[in-house]
Short mmCIF file of C-alpha atoms in Angstrom, two decimals:
data_model
loop_
_atom_site.label_atom_id
_atom_site.label_comp_id
_atom_site.label_asym_id
_atom_site.label_seq_id
_atom_site.Cartn_x
_atom_site.Cartn_y
_atom_site.Cartn_z
CA MET A 1 0.00 0.00 0.00
CA LEU A 2 3.01 2.31 0.45
CA PHE A 3 3.28 2.79 -3.31
CA LYS A 4 -0.40 2.55 -4.30
CA GLY A 5 -1.20 5.21 -6.86
CA ILE A 6 2.50 5.99 -7.37
CA ASP A 7 4.25 2.77 -8.34
CA MET A 8 3.19 -0.85 -8.56
CA PRO A 9 5.85 -2.95 -6.81
CA ILE A 10 4.44 -6.32 -7.85
CA ILE A 11 4.34 -5.40 -11.55
CA TYR A 12 7.92 -4.12 -11.46
CA SER A 13 9.29 -7.01 -9.40
CA PRO A 14 11.80 -9.05 -11.45
CA VAL A 15 9.83 -12.24 -10.79
CA HIS A 16 6.30 -12.39 -9.46
CA ALA A 17 6.48 -12.63 -5.67
CA GLN A 18 4.72 -15.98 -5.48
CA THR A 19 7.30 -17.65 -7.73
CA ILE A 20 10.30 -16.50 -5.70
CA LYS A 21 11.69 -18.74 -2.98
CA SER A 22 11.10 -17.27 0.46
CA PRO A 23 14.20 -15.62 1.89
CA ILE A 24 13.32 -16.78 5.41
CA SER A 25 12.09 -20.07 6.87
CA HIS A 26 8.58 -19.41 8.05
CA ASN A 27 5.64 -20.93 9.84
CA ILE A 28 2.94 -19.11 7.83
CA SER A 29 -0.30 -21.05 7.89
CA THR A 30 -3.02 -18.73 6.52
CA SER A 31 -3.54 -17.39 3.02
CA ASN A 32 -3.92 -13.87 4.44
CA GLN A 33 -0.49 -14.05 6.08
CA LEU A 34 1.03 -15.51 2.92
CA THR A 35 -0.43 -12.62 0.91
CA GLN A 36 1.00 -10.11 3.39
CA PHE A 37 4.36 -11.83 3.19
CA THR A 38 4.51 -11.92 -0.62
CA HIS A 39 3.48 -8.26 -0.81
CA TYR A 40 6.17 -7.34 1.69
CA GLN A 41 8.71 -9.29 -0.37
CA ALA A 42 7.62 -7.51 -3.54
CA ILE A 43 7.87 -4.05 -1.93
CA THR A 44 11.32 -4.85 -0.52
CA TYR A 45 12.67 -6.16 -3.82
CA PHE A 46 11.09 -3.23 -5.67
CA ARG A 47 12.86 -0.74 -3.39
CA ILE A 48 16.22 -2.50 -3.74
CA ILE A 49 16.18 -3.40 -7.44
CA VAL A 50 14.00 -0.79 -9.14
CA LYS A 51 14.31 2.20 -6.81
CA LYS A 52 17.93 1.29 -5.95
CA LYS A 53 17.43 2.61 -2.41
CA HIS A 54 19.11 0.89 0.48
CA ILE A 55 18.98 1.28 4.22
CA GLN A 56 21.84 1.93 6.60
CA LEU A 57 21.44 0.37 10.01
CA PRO A 58 23.08 1.69 13.17
CA ASP A 59 25.67 -0.82 14.40
CA ASN A 60 23.84 -1.39 17.68
CA PHE A 61 20.62 -2.25 15.79
CA PHE A 62 22.52 -4.72 13.65
CA ASP A 63 23.83 -6.35 16.85
CA TYR A 64 20.25 -7.37 17.71
CA LEU A 65 19.38 -8.40 14.16
CA ASN A 66 22.43 -10.67 14.03
CA ILE A 67 21.01 -12.67 16.93
CA PHE A 68 17.81 -13.37 14.98
CA GLU A 69 19.95 -14.21 11.94
CA SER A 70 22.12 -16.63 13.91
CA VAL A 71 19.04 -18.77 14.61
CA SER A 72 17.04 -18.32 11.40
CA GLN A 73 19.03 -16.75 8.58
CA THR A 74 17.43 -14.58 5.91
CA VAL A 75 18.91 -15.08 2.45
CA PHE A 76 17.55 -13.38 -0.66
CA PRO A 77 17.19 -15.93 -3.50
CA PRO A 78 19.80 -15.95 -6.33
CA VAL A 79 17.43 -14.31 -8.84
CA ILE A 80 17.18 -11.29 -6.54
CA ILE A 81 20.91 -11.13 -5.74
CA LYS A 82 21.70 -11.18 -9.48
CA SER A 83 19.30 -8.28 -10.06
CA ILE A 84 20.82 -6.00 -7.41
CA ASP A 85 23.11 -3.23 -8.67
CA LYS A 86 26.43 -4.21 -7.05
CA SER A 87 27.87 -0.75 -7.69
CA LEU A 88 25.31 0.61 -5.20
CA PHE A 89 24.96 -2.36 -2.84
CA SER A 90 28.03 -3.86 -1.19
CA ASP A 91 27.90 -7.39 0.22
CA SER A 92 27.57 -5.79 3.66
CA ALA A 93 24.61 -3.65 2.50
CA ILE A 94 22.86 -6.74 1.13
CA LYS A 95 23.40 -8.57 4.43
CA GLN A 96 21.85 -5.63 6.28
CA GLU A 97 18.87 -5.65 3.90
CA GLU A 98 18.40 -9.38 4.48
CA ALA A 99 18.65 -9.00 8.26
CA LEU A 100 16.19 -6.09 8.30
CA PHE A 101 13.76 -8.00 6.07
CA GLY A 102 13.88 -11.00 8.41
CA PHE A 103 13.28 -8.88 11.48
CA THR A 104 10.51 -6.67 10.08
CA ALA A 105 8.75 -9.71 8.61
CA ARG A 106 8.63 -11.05 12.18
CA TYR A 107 7.14 -7.76 13.35
CA PHE A 108 4.52 -7.42 10.61
CA ILE A 109 3.44 -11.06 10.27
CA THR A 110 2.27 -12.86 13.39
CA ASN A 111 3.78 -16.26 14.18
CA ILE A 112 6.13 -16.30 11.20
CA ASP A 113 8.56 -18.23 13.41
CA SER A 114 7.77 -21.68 14.73
CA PRO A 115 7.48 -22.10 18.52
CA HIS A 116 10.88 -23.84 18.50
CA THR A 117 12.53 -20.96 16.60
CA LYS A 118 10.99 -18.36 18.93
CA LYS A 119 12.43 -20.11 21.97
CA ALA A 120 15.84 -20.52 20.33
CA ILE A 121 15.94 -16.80 19.48
CA SER A 122 14.92 -15.89 23.04
CA LYS A 123 17.73 -18.00 24.49
CA GLU A 124 20.27 -16.28 22.25
CA LEU A 125 18.90 -12.83 23.12
CA LEU A 126 19.01 -13.63 26.85
CA ALA A 127 22.61 -14.81 26.57
CA SER A 128 23.73 -11.74 24.61
CA GLY A 129 23.78 -9.29 27.51
CA LEU A 130 22.81 -6.43 25.15
CA PRO A 131 21.14 -3.46 26.90
CA LEU A 132 17.64 -3.93 25.48
CA THR A 133 17.68 -7.69 26.11
CA GLU A 134 18.52 -7.03 29.75
CA PHE A 135 15.72 -4.48 29.98
CA ILE A 136 13.24 -6.98 28.52
CA LYS A 137 14.32 -9.60 31.06
CA THR A 138 13.87 -7.14 33.94
CA PHE A 139 10.52 -5.95 32.60
CA LEU A 140 9.13 -9.48 32.12
CA ASN A 141 10.36 -10.63 35.54
CA ASN A 142 8.90 -7.59 37.31
CA PHE A 143 5.65 -7.75 35.36
CA SER A 144 5.21 -11.43 36.29
CA LYS A 145 5.92 -10.67 39.94
CA ILE A 146 3.63 -7.61 40.24
CA PHE A 147 0.70 -9.22 38.43
CA LYS A 148 1.34 -12.67 39.95
CA VAL A 149 1.70 -14.39 36.59
CA GLU A 150 3.36 -17.78 36.74
CA LEU A 151 5.09 -18.67 33.50
CA THR A 152 6.52 -22.03 32.48
CA THR A 153 9.96 -21.92 30.88
CA ASP A 154 8.38 -22.27 27.42
CA ASP A 155 5.85 -19.51 28.12
CA TYR A 156 8.60 -17.25 29.46
CA LEU A 157 10.71 -17.71 26.32
CA THR A 158 7.73 -17.19 24.02
CA ASN A 159 6.68 -13.99 25.80
CA TYR A 160 10.28 -12.82 25.85
CA TYR A 161 10.42 -13.26 22.07
CA LEU A 162 7.20 -11.27 21.57
CA LEU A 163 8.42 -8.42 23.77
CA ALA A 164 11.82 -8.42 22.07
CA VAL A 165 10.36 -8.09 18.57
CA GLN A 166 8.06 -5.26 19.66
CA LEU A 167 10.57 -3.30 21.74
CA ILE A 168 13.48 -3.63 19.34
CA TYR A 169 11.18 -2.39 16.58
CA TYR A 170 10.03 0.58 18.68
CA GLN A 171 13.59 1.37 19.76
CA TYR A 172 15.10 1.51 16.29
CA ILE A 173 12.26 2.11 13.84
CA ASP A 174 10.32 4.32 16.24
CA ILE A 175 6.88 4.49 14.67
CA ASP A 176 4.14 5.49 17.11
CA VAL A 177 0.99 3.60 16.14
CA SER A 178 -0.98 4.27 19.33
CA SER A 179 -3.21 6.84 17.61
CA LEU A 180 -4.41 4.15 15.19
CA ASP A 181 -6.21 2.24 17.97
CA PRO A 182 -9.78 3.64 17.95
CA SER A 183 -10.85 1.60 20.96
CA ASN A 184 -7.96 2.82 23.11
CA SER A 185 -8.02 -0.74 24.42
CA ALA A 186 -5.26 -0.30 26.98
CA LYS A 187 -7.45 2.06 28.99
CA THR A 188 -10.75 0.21 28.52
CA MET A 189 -9.35 -3.21 29.44
CA LEU A 190 -7.40 -2.23 32.50
CA ASN A 191 -8.68 -0.51 35.60
CA GLN A 192 -6.90 2.53 37.00
CA LEU A 193 -5.02 0.53 39.62
CA GLU A 194 -3.50 -1.71 36.98
CA LEU A 195 -2.63 1.31 34.84
CA ASN A 196 -0.87 2.89 37.82
CA GLN A 197 1.06 -0.32 38.44
CA ILE A 198 2.14 -0.51 34.80
CA THR A 199 3.16 3.15 34.81
CA SER A 200 5.17 2.62 37.99
CA LEU A 201 6.82 -0.48 36.54
#
């Protein structure tokens, strides 16, 4: 939808999105999710190949993305790599594009990773000692304690993964989507006491 009325990414894609091998192992089970994923692929390839625009990630952002990549690597298929203008995209730039694609696909498409992959990523994040991973650990531990939520090891790792994807995205991509929630569900679902506890935490 980013280019609707301006450019048509799917038309300009070198190969129709559905015929290109997925760059990331995924656990997509619904046709709606698959459509979202193929559109996201098409927009990404369109930006890289046709628009020739590439991103530059801060080193500390790439530190987090590398952890996701170490568990489930994102690799653009050969037909895409061959179509990229190597005079504009170094090998390092392509690796950053792949890592960003893998991470943002996780953010935009629910449950793209299998339960096993989520837990493996969480373990690597927990072991990394990076600032945001430590914050997430503290937050989840304190949240569980304050709200008396008992989590199994599997539940802890799954929730850690979900928080990590959200908070890393907010930290580095920094898009405030709160105004898009017409129900303002955070306030309607929680009473004032709970809101105060969350604010304090």
